[in-house]
Amino acid sequence: MPLLEWNGDLVIFAHGYVAPFLPVGIPEDQLKLPDGSSIPDIVNGLGFAFATTSYSKNGLAVLQGVADVTDLVSEFTRRKGAPDHVYLIGASEGGLVTALGVERSPEAFSGGVATCGPVGDFRRQINYWGDFRALFDYYFPGVIPGSAVDIPAEVQLNWAKLYVPKIAGAFMARPAALNELIRVSRAAYDTAAPATKAETALGILWYNVFATQDGKQTLSGQPFDNTMRFYTGSSNDWRLNLLVKRYEADYLAVAEIEANYQTRGWLVAPLVTLHTTGDPIVPYWHEPLYTLKALLGGSGLLHTNLPVFRYGHCNFEPAEALVALGLLVLKVEGRELLNAESVLATETARAQFRSLAASSGLRR
């Protein structure tokens, strides 16, 4: 949909994770909501300009994503002039890009909408994926070659045609083991549709298979650690914890995460977070963790979480996305109005004081 009349504001979209083996480029499939609605068309239809960019690398590209969307603001300004407001919106990995961008570059972004992103604790997110693979190997040994922290190249090459059917067959043959895997990992599924247990498992395992090696390279080490984890919820927790394989994280990888990938909750500009409560890939527990960070950081009023009570990763309706954007616009413009009124009131009070002082023979 062409932009008929620009309202002066710019929406920038930060895309989600793209597999490392794919060529760098804008992931066109991510520019649509689950119902097929075009995100650029929706944004343009509301009068906003829309811009997006690929990141300079695929895979774990959070830092590159923050730099690239920030550069996009400058490039848009160079070509079209400075927008009145810049709203950053991101999904999944792009949700973390959005939260970090708003926290670190309030001069570039008026505010952001971070959807289904690992904004609460990035290291815990990595451990969530690693835990799931370690538990999978306990319940279904030998089904996937390698380990939670070492993925053979042939597994990636043959994932769809060989290993997905093999895993699905294992789930069908041992449904009780699948039930325990889901229960112990606390991974979300749709209780009204038990078949989503397999969907959840395959989704998380995809990230383990395709994100692990690239993540290790990007972080300069192996970040998953379950050495002190005590898993619960199985039919025999003592046996599980005795036999499940343990992995120790590399110090450099953990230090890199803490220094560069963790949000702080220190906001100067408003941030709205949108998240499905039944997200199996990036769990909803990120939201209360970020809310606590924002409260402790003294910026709780600048953060608003909108929960969507539904199963699925980034499984939003167009109306829900519009509500999040609308709320962000109201928060940004409302703060500006309050600030303007505060400045006006202060200047009026100063003028009245100066008048009173002059009439009373006082000097400042």
Tab-separated table of C-alpha atoms in Angstrom:
chain	number	residue	atom	x	y	z
A	1	MET	CA	0.000	0.000	0.000
A	2	PRO	CA	1.566	3.353	-0.998
A	3	LEU	CA	2.008	6.042	1.633
A	4	LEU	CA	-0.551	8.656	0.566
A	5	GLU	CA	0.007	11.294	3.229
A	6	TRP	CA	2.957	11.094	5.605
A	7	ASN	CA	2.214	12.038	9.197
A	8	GLY	CA	5.874	12.904	9.763
A	9	ASP	CA	6.700	9.809	11.829
A	10	LEU	CA	8.856	6.805	10.924
A	11	VAL	CA	8.415	3.160	11.951
A	12	ILE	CA	11.521	0.983	11.706
A	13	PHE	CA	11.150	-2.799	11.818
A	14	ALA	CA	13.859	-4.988	13.391
A	15	HIS	CA	13.544	-8.520	12.047
A	16	GLY	CA	13.935	-11.756	13.972
A	17	TYR	CA	16.426	-14.608	13.806
A	18	VAL	CA	17.630	-15.765	10.386
A	19	ALA	CA	19.550	-19.047	10.066
A	20	PRO	CA	23.307	-18.506	9.659
A	21	PHE	CA	23.522	-20.520	6.425
A	22	LEU	CA	21.088	-18.266	4.548
A	23	PRO	CA	22.350	-15.307	2.489
A	24	VAL	CA	22.164	-11.928	4.176
A	25	GLY	CA	19.029	-10.074	3.102
A	26	ILE	CA	15.724	-8.745	4.377
A	27	PRO	CA	13.616	-11.765	5.447
A	28	GLU	CA	10.457	-10.989	3.487
A	29	ASP	CA	8.475	-13.707	5.273
A	30	GLN	CA	8.886	-11.816	8.556
A	31	LEU	CA	7.149	-8.748	7.141
A	32	LYS	CA	3.786	-10.485	7.545
A	33	LEU	CA	1.658	-11.267	10.582
A	34	PRO	CA	0.466	-14.883	11.072
A	35	ASP	CA	-2.798	-14.122	9.233
A	36	GLY	CA	-0.864	-12.897	6.184
A	37	SER	CA	-1.355	-9.180	6.808
A	38	SER	CA	1.503	-7.053	5.482
A	39	ILE	CA	3.254	-5.102	8.218
A	40	PRO	CA	4.494	-2.356	5.829
A	41	ASP	CA	0.971	-1.969	4.397
A	42	ILE	CA	-0.558	-1.654	7.850
A	43	VAL	CA	2.017	0.930	8.907
A	44	ASN	CA	1.740	2.946	5.681
A	45	GLY	CA	-2.042	2.802	5.876
A	46	LEU	CA	-1.851	4.632	9.187
A	47	GLY	CA	0.233	7.419	7.672
A	48	PHE	CA	3.645	6.349	8.977
A	49	ALA	CA	6.719	5.924	6.838
A	50	PHE	CA	8.144	2.392	7.066
A	51	ALA	CA	11.735	1.238	6.796
A	52	THR	CA	13.614	-1.958	7.510
A	53	THR	CA	17.013	-3.456	6.825
A	54	SER	CA	18.867	-6.726	6.890
A	55	TYR	CA	21.579	-7.075	9.511
A	56	SER	CA	25.229	-7.257	8.538
A	57	LYS	CA	25.222	-10.938	9.552
A	58	ASN	CA	22.695	-13.700	10.121
A	59	GLY	CA	22.440	-15.974	13.124
A	60	LEU	CA	23.057	-14.316	16.465
A	61	ALA	CA	23.058	-10.732	15.234
A	62	VAL	CA	21.711	-8.698	18.143
A	63	LEU	CA	24.595	-6.232	18.303
A	64	GLN	CA	24.707	-5.896	14.525
A	65	GLY	CA	20.948	-5.415	14.523
A	66	VAL	CA	21.099	-2.540	17.020
A	67	ALA	CA	23.836	-0.842	14.975
A	68	ASP	CA	22.057	-1.402	11.654
A	69	VAL	CA	18.624	-0.076	12.692
A	70	THR	CA	20.322	2.942	14.285
A	71	ASP	CA	22.195	3.606	11.039
A	72	LEU	CA	18.876	3.291	9.194
A	73	VAL	CA	17.550	6.335	11.062
A	74	SER	CA	20.460	8.384	9.740
A	75	GLU	CA	20.021	7.026	6.223
A	76	PHE	CA	16.293	7.824	6.197
A	77	THR	CA	17.002	11.328	7.474
A	78	ARG	CA	19.615	11.848	4.756
A	79	ARG	CA	17.203	10.816	2.021
A	80	LYS	CA	13.825	12.074	3.279
A	81	GLY	CA	14.539	14.545	6.038
A	82	ALA	CA	14.330	14.161	9.799
A	83	PRO	CA	11.123	12.470	11.006
A	84	ASP	CA	9.220	13.940	13.930
A	85	HIS	CA	9.315	10.624	15.796
A	86	VAL	CA	11.055	7.313	15.189
A	87	TYR	CA	9.323	4.195	16.504
A	88	LEU	CA	11.356	0.984	16.590
A	89	ILE	CA	9.379	-2.267	16.371
A	90	GLY	CA	10.954	-5.705	16.503
A	91	ALA	CA	9.952	-9.347	16.764
A	92	SER	CA	11.767	-12.266	18.434
A	93	GLU	CA	15.494	-11.517	18.129
A	94	GLY	CA	14.335	-8.160	16.792
A	95	GLY	CA	12.445	-7.696	20.044
A	96	LEU	CA	15.744	-7.766	21.916
A	97	VAL	CA	17.255	-5.469	19.277
A	98	THR	CA	14.363	-3.080	19.959
A	99	ALA	CA	14.687	-3.136	23.746
A	100	LEU	CA	18.446	-2.595	23.598
A	101	GLY	CA	18.078	0.094	20.928
A	102	VAL	CA	15.564	2.061	22.989
A	103	GLU	CA	17.638	1.662	26.163
A	104	ARG	CA	20.949	2.613	24.563
A	105	SER	CA	19.965	5.137	21.878
A	106	PRO	CA	17.055	7.294	23.055
A	107	GLU	CA	18.414	10.083	20.880
A	108	ALA	CA	17.670	7.933	17.809
A	109	PHE	CA	14.402	6.290	18.883
A	110	SER	CA	11.370	7.994	20.392
A	111	GLY	CA	10.211	4.635	21.737
A	112	GLY	CA	9.774	1.000	20.823
A	113	VAL	CA	7.498	-2.018	20.660
A	114	ALA	CA	9.401	-5.227	21.466
A	115	THR	CA	7.343	-8.291	20.572
A	116	CYS	CA	8.044	-11.857	21.721
A	117	GLY	CA	11.690	-11.040	22.432
A	118	PRO	CA	14.162	-12.420	25.016
A	119	VAL	CA	14.173	-9.095	26.855
A	120	GLY	CA	14.189	-10.375	30.427
A	121	ASP	CA	17.357	-12.473	30.603
A	122	PHE	CA	19.283	-13.488	27.498
A	123	ARG	CA	21.516	-15.972	29.281
A	124	ARG	CA	18.485	-17.690	30.778
A	125	GLN	CA	17.033	-17.886	27.256
A	126	ILE	CA	20.131	-19.712	26.029
A	127	ASN	CA	19.945	-22.057	29.005
A	128	TYR	CA	16.278	-22.735	28.230
A	129	TRP	CA	17.174	-23.992	24.747
A	130	GLY	CA	20.179	-25.911	26.060
A	131	ASP	CA	18.184	-27.508	28.867
A	132	PHE	CA	15.589	-28.690	26.396
A	133	ARG	CA	18.181	-30.386	24.186
A	134	ALA	CA	19.924	-31.987	27.176
A	135	LEU	CA	16.582	-33.332	28.390
A	136	PHE	CA	15.672	-34.490	24.886
A	137	ASP	CA	18.887	-36.503	24.691
A	138	TYR	CA	18.047	-38.099	28.044
A	139	TYR	CA	14.549	-39.142	26.975
A	140	PHE	CA	15.388	-39.906	23.324
A	141	PRO	CA	19.070	-40.907	23.280
A	142	GLY	CA	20.784	-41.154	19.907
A	143	VAL	CA	17.934	-39.647	17.880
A	144	ILE	CA	19.926	-36.496	17.090
A	145	PRO	CA	23.723	-36.893	16.676
A	146	GLY	CA	26.029	-34.591	18.596
A	147	SER	CA	25.014	-32.929	21.835
A	148	ALA	CA	23.382	-29.849	23.283
A	149	VAL	CA	26.573	-27.863	22.631
A	150	ASP	CA	28.030	-29.569	19.564
A	151	ILE	CA	25.931	-29.853	16.401
A	152	PRO	CA	27.375	-31.840	13.467
A	153	ALA	CA	27.061	-30.118	10.100
A	154	GLU	CA	25.226	-33.102	8.624
A	155	VAL	CA	22.398	-32.630	11.144
A	156	GLN	CA	21.824	-29.111	9.852
A	157	LEU	CA	22.073	-30.234	6.220
A	158	ASN	CA	19.576	-33.068	6.682
A	159	TRP	CA	17.352	-31.549	9.356
A	160	ALA	CA	14.096	-31.240	7.425
A	161	LYS	CA	14.214	-34.366	5.314
A	162	LEU	CA	15.804	-36.794	7.793
A	163	TYR	CA	15.769	-35.651	11.394
A	164	VAL	CA	12.367	-33.976	11.662
A	165	PRO	CA	10.586	-37.213	10.552
A	166	LYS	CA	12.883	-39.239	12.794
A	167	ILE	CA	12.092	-37.068	15.826
A	168	ALA	CA	8.373	-37.056	15.054
A	169	GLY	CA	8.454	-40.836	14.842
A	170	ALA	CA	10.191	-41.059	18.207
A	171	PHE	CA	7.502	-38.869	19.758
A	172	MET	CA	4.752	-41.078	18.342
A	173	ALA	CA	6.479	-44.227	19.579
A	174	ARG	CA	7.042	-42.878	23.099
A	175	PRO	CA	4.335	-40.321	23.949
A	176	ALA	CA	4.931	-40.679	27.694
A	177	ALA	CA	8.552	-39.604	27.239
A	178	LEU	CA	7.416	-36.576	25.217
A	179	ASN	CA	4.978	-35.667	27.989
A	180	GLU	CA	7.774	-35.786	30.558
A	181	LEU	CA	10.095	-33.768	28.334
A	182	ILE	CA	7.504	-31.002	28.074
A	183	ARG	CA	6.677	-31.154	31.769
A	184	VAL	CA	10.270	-31.045	33.020
A	185	SER	CA	11.353	-28.324	30.556
A	186	ARG	CA	8.248	-26.201	31.366
A	187	ALA	CA	7.883	-25.528	27.643
A	188	ALA	CA	4.528	-24.089	26.618
A	189	TYR	CA	1.957	-25.947	24.529
A	190	ASP	CA	-1.747	-25.557	23.792
A	191	THR	CA	-3.615	-27.619	26.383
A	192	ALA	CA	-6.592	-27.807	24.029
A	193	ALA	CA	-4.403	-29.295	21.297
A	194	PRO	CA	-2.006	-31.956	22.674
A	195	ALA	CA	-0.383	-32.275	19.242
A	196	THR	CA	1.302	-28.931	19.904
A	197	LYS	CA	3.654	-30.727	22.316
A	198	ALA	CA	5.506	-32.117	19.305
A	199	GLU	CA	5.309	-28.718	17.592
A	200	THR	CA	6.857	-27.081	20.640
A	201	ALA	CA	9.638	-29.655	20.847
A	202	LEU	CA	10.552	-29.403	17.168
A	203	GLY	CA	10.533	-25.623	17.340
A	204	ILE	CA	12.947	-25.453	20.269
A	205	LEU	CA	15.187	-28.153	18.805
A	206	TRP	CA	15.412	-26.170	15.552
A	207	TYR	CA	17.026	-23.302	17.449
A	208	ASN	CA	19.394	-25.676	19.229
A	209	VAL	CA	20.458	-27.202	15.904
A	210	PHE	CA	20.813	-23.995	13.906
A	211	ALA	CA	21.828	-21.428	16.533
A	212	THR	CA	24.353	-23.316	18.675
A	213	GLN	CA	27.490	-23.301	16.513
A	214	ASP	CA	26.992	-19.728	15.337
A	215	GLY	CA	26.274	-18.619	18.897
A	216	LYS	CA	29.511	-20.175	20.147
A	217	GLN	CA	31.486	-18.413	17.427
A	218	THR	CA	29.786	-15.060	17.957
A	219	LEU	CA	30.154	-15.164	21.741
A	220	SER	CA	33.734	-16.510	21.669
A	221	GLY	CA	32.760	-19.557	23.671
A	222	GLN	CA	30.056	-22.000	24.738
A	223	PRO	CA	27.364	-20.183	26.809
A	224	PHE	CA	25.109	-23.026	28.048
A	225	ASP	CA	25.496	-24.194	31.626
A	226	ASN	CA	23.465	-26.763	33.570
A	227	THR	CA	26.106	-27.891	36.040
A	228	MET	CA	24.043	-26.723	39.022
A	229	ARG	CA	20.583	-27.414	37.600
A	230	PHE	CA	18.251	-29.799	39.424
A	231	TYR	CA	15.493	-30.808	37.042
A	232	THR	CA	12.071	-31.612	38.508
A	233	GLY	CA	8.743	-32.930	37.269
A	234	SER	CA	9.832	-36.326	35.948
A	235	SER	CA	8.717	-39.746	37.110
A	236	ASN	CA	12.132	-40.147	38.764
A	237	ASP	CA	13.932	-36.863	39.387
A	238	TRP	CA	16.914	-38.473	41.102
A	239	ARG	CA	17.603	-40.754	38.155
A	240	LEU	CA	17.125	-37.912	35.690
A	241	ASN	CA	19.566	-35.621	37.470
A	242	LEU	CA	22.086	-38.409	37.891
A	243	LEU	CA	22.125	-39.362	34.207
A	244	VAL	CA	21.352	-36.194	32.250
A	245	LYS	CA	24.473	-34.836	30.585
A	246	ARG	CA	26.030	-31.755	32.142
A	247	TYR	CA	27.719	-28.826	30.403
A	248	GLU	CA	29.808	-25.976	31.762
A	249	ALA	CA	29.745	-22.579	30.090
A	250	ASP	CA	32.906	-20.812	28.968
A	251	TYR	CA	33.706	-17.719	31.013
A	252	LEU	CA	34.285	-15.519	27.950
A	253	ALA	CA	30.859	-16.341	26.498
A	254	VAL	CA	29.077	-15.590	29.769
A	255	ALA	CA	31.015	-12.337	30.179
A	256	GLU	CA	30.134	-11.285	26.624
A	257	ILE	CA	26.440	-11.913	27.259
A	258	GLU	CA	26.428	-9.953	30.510
A	259	ALA	CA	28.300	-7.044	28.972
A	260	ASN	CA	26.483	-6.679	25.666
A	261	TYR	CA	23.314	-8.784	25.381
A	262	GLN	CA	21.499	-8.197	28.656
A	263	THR	CA	18.879	-5.491	28.961
A	264	ARG	CA	19.128	-3.218	32.012
A	265	GLY	CA	15.649	-1.752	32.265
A	266	TRP	CA	17.110	1.760	32.207
A	267	LEU	CA	14.669	3.617	29.982
A	268	VAL	CA	14.551	7.237	28.910
A	269	ALA	CA	12.040	6.608	26.099
A	270	PRO	CA	8.854	4.478	26.385
A	271	LEU	CA	8.961	0.757	25.647
A	272	VAL	CA	5.895	-1.430	25.061
A	273	THR	CA	6.363	-5.199	25.122
A	274	LEU	CA	3.885	-7.588	23.485
A	275	HIS	CA	4.129	-11.317	24.204
A	276	THR	CA	1.982	-14.429	23.900
A	277	THR	CA	1.665	-16.157	27.257
A	278	GLY	CA	2.028	-19.555	25.573
A	279	ASP	CA	5.228	-18.805	23.662
A	280	PRO	CA	7.246	-22.036	23.447
A	281	ILE	CA	10.358	-20.495	21.846
A	282	VAL	CA	10.873	-17.316	23.886
A	283	PRO	CA	8.885	-17.933	27.091
A	284	TYR	CA	6.611	-15.323	28.604
A	285	TRP	CA	8.663	-15.294	31.826
A	286	HIS	CA	10.872	-12.716	30.111
A	287	GLU	CA	8.141	-10.124	30.666
A	288	PRO	CA	7.959	-10.117	34.496
A	289	LEU	CA	11.760	-10.197	34.547
A	290	TYR	CA	11.956	-7.076	32.391
A	291	THR	CA	9.183	-5.385	34.361
A	292	LEU	CA	11.228	-5.924	37.519
A	293	LYS	CA	14.347	-4.538	35.826
A	294	ALA	CA	12.468	-1.413	34.773
A	295	LEU	CA	11.039	-0.922	38.266
A	296	LEU	CA	14.442	-1.357	39.916
A	297	GLY	CA	15.971	0.941	37.300
A	298	GLY	CA	13.514	3.683	38.164
A	299	SER	CA	11.779	3.617	34.780
A	300	GLY	CA	8.787	1.411	35.497
A	301	LEU	CA	6.353	4.054	34.213
A	302	LEU	CA	8.054	3.989	30.821
A	303	HIS	CA	7.487	0.250	30.338
A	304	THR	CA	4.156	-1.404	29.559
A	305	ASN	CA	3.646	-5.104	28.921
A	306	LEU	CA	0.674	-6.326	26.906
A	307	PRO	CA	0.105	-10.080	27.372
A	308	VAL	CA	-1.705	-12.008	24.649
A	309	PHE	CA	-3.323	-15.154	26.012
A	310	ARG	CA	-2.537	-17.528	23.180
A	311	TYR	CA	-0.145	-20.326	22.225
A	312	GLY	CA	2.600	-19.718	19.693
A	313	HIS	CA	5.703	-17.653	19.065
A	314	CYS	CA	4.879	-14.110	17.866
A	315	ASN	CA	1.327	-15.332	17.198
A	316	PHE	CA	-0.419	-11.957	17.114
A	317	GLU	CA	-3.524	-10.611	15.420
A	318	PRO	CA	-3.274	-7.327	13.477
A	319	ALA	CA	-5.474	-5.557	16.056
A	320	GLU	CA	-3.106	-6.563	18.863
A	321	ALA	CA	-0.090	-5.196	17.037
A	322	LEU	CA	-1.989	-1.968	16.323
A	323	VAL	CA	-2.930	-1.580	19.985
A	324	ALA	CA	0.737	-1.902	20.953
A	325	LEU	CA	1.809	0.706	18.373
A	326	GLY	CA	-1.073	3.004	19.331
A	327	LEU	CA	-0.174	2.774	23.001
A	328	LEU	CA	3.452	3.615	22.219
A	329	VAL	CA	2.424	6.682	20.203
A	330	LEU	CA	0.169	7.857	23.031
A	331	LYS	CA	2.933	7.379	25.590
A	332	VAL	CA	5.487	9.267	23.489
A	333	GLU	CA	3.200	12.154	22.547
A	334	GLY	CA	1.661	12.244	26.019
A	335	ARG	CA	5.076	12.614	27.641
A	336	GLU	CA	5.959	15.386	25.198
A	337	LEU	CA	2.700	17.169	25.998
A	338	LEU	CA	3.275	16.852	29.734
A	339	ASN	CA	6.853	18.038	29.350
A	340	ALA	CA	5.715	21.001	27.248
A	341	GLU	CA	3.030	21.894	29.796
A	342	SER	CA	5.585	21.574	32.594
A	343	VAL	CA	8.005	23.886	30.800
A	344	LEU	CA	5.203	26.363	30.072
A	345	ALA	CA	4.057	26.311	33.701
A	346	THR	CA	7.608	26.820	34.917
A	347	GLU	CA	8.206	29.734	32.567
A	348	THR	CA	4.885	31.305	33.589
A	349	ALA	CA	5.777	30.980	37.259
A	350	ARG	CA	9.183	32.534	36.621
A	351	ALA	CA	7.598	35.435	34.731
A	352	GLN	CA	5.118	36.003	37.573
A	353	PHE	CA	7.933	35.915	40.124
A	354	ARG	CA	9.992	38.409	38.134
A	355	SER	CA	6.958	40.728	37.898
A	356	LEU	CA	6.278	40.409	41.618
A	357	ALA	CA	9.925	40.948	42.475
A	358	ALA	CA	10.128	44.073	40.312
A	359	SER	CA	6.988	45.570	41.818
A	360	SER	CA	8.277	44.829	45.319
A	361	GLY	CA	11.708	46.289	44.687
A	362	LEU	CA	13.373	42.853	44.983
A	363	ARG	CA	16.324	41.727	42.902
A	364	ARG	CA	17.008	38.255	41.594
